[in-house]
Amino acid sequence: MKARLPRIDFSRTDAHWIPTAPELAHQLNGASLVLPYLEPFLIKAMQAARPRVAEVAPEILRDLDVFNDQEANHTRLHAAYNRVLREQYPGLERFEAEIRADFQRFTAEMPLAWNLAYSEGFESTGVVLSEFFLQEIDDLFETADPAVTELWRWHLAEEFEHRNVAHDVLKALYPGWLQRLRGFRYSGRHLFGFTSRVRAHLLAIDRERGRVRDDAAQRRAARAFEWRQRRFQLPRVAKIFMPWYSPHPRRMQEPTRQVLASYDA
Ligand SMILES: [Fe+2]
Ligand SMILES: [Fe+2]
């Protein structure tokens, strides 16, 4: 495991970046908007846990540090992309103010166990998204913006690479199924609720601009994609609910390996 920082130029990027799946593009735009608040929150939780991890599980300290370096790099590049997103789509400031306040409150007011469970929940979801993005939907990226595609490929490949870290830290400090489950459910609802509202805002702008049709064919395509996503994700999410869930047995697949190797060469 190591931290990589690719050079990605967003100067010619169109934030309506997957023309064949605008709903997915804008859901991921919503996620990108969250990341410069969410990832620093993860890093703070890990830093707060670090002294106790050093006592009870020193063997995972190095991974914890690489995790933090990777997350810090993700935030850097997503912040650069978000500047483009904000320029092209007005009205995002109120969403950012809301999510910034949420994560400030979590860090200031919630116990470390809760923050680590939230982090673990988010990271479990990240593994599923990583597999979906890198293994299942190549056809959508044939006409997608190459810079934003690279941003997510790199990010999600590293998410897969560091899939065990938040899980191991939570397990070392606060083992217990229910707590992990609560973190998973809370983080999922919190983040999906937020990104869905951002997506609706961005799609409304696209409709005004005539870039997304609002007809039966478009709705059918959106529903078909939704089903495709559900079919892939449901069995994987079901595993996360199990008391014995662990990301360790998940093997890195070839597309993910190739993305990482392209930076390591
Ligand atoms: Fe990340
Ligand atoms: Fe992560």
Coordinates of C-alpha atoms and ligand atoms in Angstrom, one line a residue:
M1 CA 0.0 0.0 0.0
K2 CA 1.2 3.5 -0.9
A3 CA -0.1 7.0 -1.5
R4 CA -0.1 8.2 -5.2
L5 CA -0.9 11.7 -6.4
P6 CA -1.6 11.7 -10.1
R7 CA -1.6 15.0 -12.2
I8 CA -5.1 15.5 -13.5
D9 CA -6.0 18.5 -15.6
F10 CA -9.6 19.6 -15.2
S11 CA -9.3 22.8 -17.2
R12 CA -11.3 21.3 -20.1
T13 CA -13.7 19.2 -18.0
D14 CA -17.4 19.1 -18.4
A15 CA -19.0 18.3 -15.0
H16 CA -21.9 16.7 -17.0
W17 CA -19.3 14.0 -17.4
I18 CA -21.1 10.7 -18.2
P19 CA -23.5 11.7 -21.1
T20 CA -25.0 8.2 -21.1
A21 CA -25.7 8.2 -17.4
P22 CA -26.2 11.7 -16.1
E23 CA -27.9 10.4 -12.9
L24 CA -24.7 8.5 -12.0
A25 CA -22.5 11.4 -13.0
H26 CA -24.4 13.7 -10.6
Q27 CA -24.6 11.2 -7.8
L28 CA -20.8 11.0 -8.0
N29 CA -20.6 14.8 -8.3
G30 CA -22.5 14.9 -5.0
A31 CA -20.0 12.5 -3.5
S32 CA -17.1 14.6 -4.8
L33 CA -18.6 17.6 -3.1
V34 CA -18.7 15.7 0.2
L35 CA -15.2 14.3 0.1
P36 CA -13.1 17.4 1.1
Y37 CA -15.2 17.4 4.4
L38 CA -15.6 13.7 4.8
E39 CA -12.0 12.6 4.2
P40 CA -10.4 15.1 6.7
F41 CA -13.0 13.8 9.2
L42 CA -11.8 10.2 8.6
I43 CA -8.2 11.4 9.0
K44 CA -9.0 13.1 12.3
A45 CA -10.8 10.0 13.6
M46 CA -7.7 7.9 12.6
Q47 CA -5.3 10.4 14.3
A48 CA -7.4 10.3 17.4
A49 CA -7.4 6.5 17.4
R50 CA -3.6 6.3 16.7
P51 CA -2.2 6.4 20.3
R52 CA -4.5 3.5 21.3
V53 CA -3.8 1.6 18.1
A54 CA -0.1 1.9 18.9
E55 CA -0.8 0.1 22.2
V56 CA -3.2 -2.6 21.2
A57 CA -2.5 -3.2 17.5
P58 CA 0.9 -1.7 16.5
E59 CA 1.0 -3.9 13.4
I60 CA -1.6 -1.8 11.7
L61 CA 0.0 1.6 12.4
R62 CA 1.8 1.7 9.0
D63 CA -1.4 1.0 7.1
L64 CA -3.2 3.7 9.2
D65 CA -0.6 6.3 8.1
V66 CA -0.8 5.3 4.4
F67 CA -4.6 5.4 4.7
N68 CA -4.4 9.0 5.9
D69 CA -1.9 10.0 3.2
Q70 CA -4.2 8.4 0.5
E71 CA -7.3 10.2 1.9
A72 CA -5.5 13.5 2.0
N73 CA -4.5 13.1 -1.7
H74 CA -8.1 12.2 -2.6
T75 CA -9.3 15.4 -1.0
R76 CA -6.7 17.5 -2.8
L77 CA -7.8 16.3 -6.3
H78 CA -11.5 16.3 -5.5
A79 CA -11.2 19.9 -4.2
A80 CA -9.6 20.8 -7.6
Y81 CA -12.5 19.1 -9.5
N82 CA -15.1 20.7 -7.2
R83 CA -13.9 24.2 -8.2
V84 CA -14.8 23.3 -11.8
L85 CA -18.1 21.8 -10.7
R86 CA -19.0 25.0 -8.7
E87 CA -18.2 27.2 -11.7
Q88 CA -20.4 25.2 -14.0
Y89 CA -23.3 24.5 -11.6
P90 CA -24.5 27.4 -9.3
G91 CA -26.1 27.0 -5.9
L92 CA -23.8 24.4 -4.4
E93 CA -22.5 26.6 -1.5
R94 CA -25.5 25.8 0.8
F95 CA -25.0 22.1 0.4
E96 CA -21.3 22.4 1.2
A97 CA -22.1 24.6 4.3
E98 CA -24.4 21.9 5.5
I99 CA -22.0 19.0 5.1
R100 CA -19.1 20.9 6.5
A101 CA -21.2 21.7 9.7
D102 CA -22.2 18.0 10.0
F103 CA -18.6 16.7 10.0
Q104 CA -17.4 19.5 12.3
R105 CA -20.1 18.5 14.7
F106 CA -19.2 14.8 14.5
T107 CA -15.6 15.5 15.3
A108 CA -16.4 17.9 18.1
E109 CA -19.3 16.1 19.8
M110 CA -19.4 12.4 19.0
P111 CA -17.4 9.8 20.8
L112 CA -14.4 8.3 19.0
A113 CA -16.2 4.9 18.8
W114 CA -19.1 6.5 16.9
N115 CA -16.7 8.4 14.6
L116 CA -14.7 5.2 13.9
A117 CA -17.9 3.2 13.2
Y118 CA -19.1 5.9 10.8
S119 CA -15.7 5.8 9.1
E120 CA -15.8 2.0 8.9
G121 CA -19.4 2.1 7.5
F122 CA -18.4 4.6 4.8
E123 CA -15.3 2.5 3.9
S124 CA -17.3 -0.7 3.5
T125 CA -19.6 1.1 1.1
G126 CA -16.5 2.4 -0.7
V127 CA -15.3 -1.2 -1.4
V128 CA -18.7 -2.0 -3.1
L129 CA -18.6 1.2 -5.2
S130 CA -15.0 0.5 -6.1
E131 CA -15.9 -2.9 -7.5
F132 CA -18.9 -1.6 -9.3
F133 CA -17.1 1.3 -10.9
L134 CA -13.9 -0.6 -11.9
Q135 CA -15.4 -4.0 -12.9
E136 CA -19.0 -3.5 -14.1
I137 CA -19.7 -0.3 -16.0
D138 CA -16.8 0.2 -18.5
D139 CA -19.4 0.7 -21.2
L140 CA -20.5 4.0 -19.6
F141 CA -17.1 5.5 -19.7
E142 CA -16.5 5.2 -23.4
T143 CA -18.0 8.7 -24.0
A144 CA -17.2 10.1 -20.5
D145 CA -14.9 13.0 -19.6
P146 CA -11.4 11.4 -19.4
A147 CA -10.2 13.6 -16.5
V148 CA -13.1 12.9 -14.2
T149 CA -13.0 9.2 -15.2
E150 CA -9.4 9.1 -14.1
L151 CA -10.1 10.9 -10.9
W152 CA -12.6 8.2 -9.8
R153 CA -10.6 5.3 -11.2
W154 CA -7.6 6.3 -9.2
H155 CA -9.6 7.2 -6.1
L156 CA -11.7 4.0 -6.1
A157 CA -8.6 1.8 -6.8
E158 CA -7.0 3.2 -3.7
E159 CA -10.2 2.8 -1.7
F160 CA -10.1 -0.9 -2.6
E161 CA -6.4 -1.0 -1.6
H162 CA -7.0 0.4 1.8
R163 CA -10.3 -1.4 2.4
N164 CA -9.2 -3.1 5.6
V165 CA -7.8 -0.2 7.5
A166 CA -10.9 1.4 9.1
H167 CA -12.3 -2.0 9.7
D168 CA -9.2 -3.2 11.5
V169 CA -8.9 0.0 13.6
L170 CA -12.6 -0.2 14.7
K171 CA -12.2 -3.9 15.5
A172 CA -9.0 -3.3 17.5
L173 CA -10.5 -0.5 19.6
Y174 CA -14.2 -1.1 19.7
P175 CA -15.2 -4.6 18.6
G176 CA -18.8 -5.3 18.3
W177 CA -21.3 -6.0 15.6
L178 CA -24.1 -3.6 16.6
Q179 CA -21.9 -0.6 16.8
R180 CA -20.4 -1.4 13.4
L181 CA -23.9 -1.9 11.9
R182 CA -25.1 1.5 13.3
G183 CA -22.1 3.2 11.8
F184 CA -22.8 1.5 8.4
R185 CA -26.5 2.5 8.5
Y186 CA -26.0 6.0 9.7
S187 CA -23.2 6.8 7.3
G188 CA -25.1 5.3 4.4
R189 CA -28.3 7.3 5.1
H190 CA -26.4 10.5 5.8
L191 CA -24.3 10.3 2.7
F192 CA -26.8 8.9 0.3
G193 CA -29.4 11.4 1.5
F194 CA -27.0 14.2 0.9
T195 CA -25.7 13.1 -2.5
S196 CA -29.2 12.4 -3.7
R197 CA -30.2 16.0 -2.9
V198 CA -27.1 17.4 -4.7
R199 CA -27.9 15.1 -7.7
A200 CA -31.5 16.4 -7.9
H201 CA -30.2 20.0 -7.8
L202 CA -27.7 19.3 -10.6
L203 CA -30.2 17.4 -12.8
A204 CA -32.7 20.3 -12.4
I205 CA -30.1 22.6 -13.8
D206 CA -29.3 20.2 -16.7
R207 CA -33.0 20.0 -17.5
E208 CA -33.3 23.8 -17.6
R209 CA -30.3 23.8 -20.0
G210 CA -31.8 21.1 -22.2
R211 CA -28.9 18.7 -21.4
V212 CA -31.1 16.0 -19.8
R213 CA -34.5 15.1 -21.3
D214 CA -37.4 14.5 -19.0
D215 CA -39.2 11.9 -21.1
A216 CA -40.2 8.2 -20.8
A217 CA -37.1 6.9 -22.5
Q218 CA -34.8 8.8 -20.2
R219 CA -36.7 7.6 -17.1
R220 CA -36.6 4.0 -18.4
A221 CA -32.8 4.3 -18.9
A222 CA -32.4 5.7 -15.4
R223 CA -34.5 2.8 -13.9
A224 CA -32.5 0.2 -15.9
F225 CA -29.3 1.6 -14.5
E226 CA -30.7 1.6 -11.0
W227 CA -31.5 -2.1 -11.3
R228 CA -28.1 -2.9 -12.7
Q229 CA -26.5 -1.2 -9.7
R230 CA -28.8 -2.9 -7.2
R231 CA -28.2 -6.4 -8.7
F232 CA -24.5 -5.8 -8.3
Q233 CA -24.6 -4.2 -4.9
L234 CA -27.3 -6.0 -2.9
P235 CA -25.4 -9.3 -2.3
R236 CA -22.3 -7.4 -1.4
V237 CA -24.1 -5.1 1.0
A238 CA -25.9 -8.1 2.5
K239 CA -22.5 -9.4 3.5
I240 CA -21.6 -6.2 5.3
F241 CA -24.7 -6.8 7.6
M242 CA -23.3 -10.1 8.8
P243 CA -21.7 -10.3 12.2
W244 CA -18.7 -12.0 10.7
Y245 CA -18.2 -9.5 7.9
S246 CA -14.6 -8.6 7.0
P247 CA -13.2 -6.8 3.9
H248 CA -10.1 -9.0 4.2
P249 CA -11.2 -11.9 2.0
R250 CA -12.1 -9.6 -1.0
R251 CA -9.4 -10.1 -3.6
M252 CA -8.2 -7.3 -5.8
Q253 CA -9.4 -7.8 -9.4
E254 CA -7.4 -7.2 -12.5
P255 CA -8.9 -3.8 -13.5
T256 CA -8.1 -2.4 -10.0
R257 CA -4.6 -3.8 -10.1
Q258 CA -4.0 -2.3 -13.5
V259 CA -5.1 1.2 -12.4
L260 CA -2.7 1.1 -9.5
A261 CA 0.1 -0.4 -11.6
S262 CA -0.2 2.5 -14.1
Y263 CA 0.9 4.9 -11.4
D264 CA 3.5 2.6 -9.8
A265 CA 5.3 2.0 -13.1
Ligands
FE1 FE -10.8 8.5 -0.3
FE2 FE -11.2 5.5 2.0

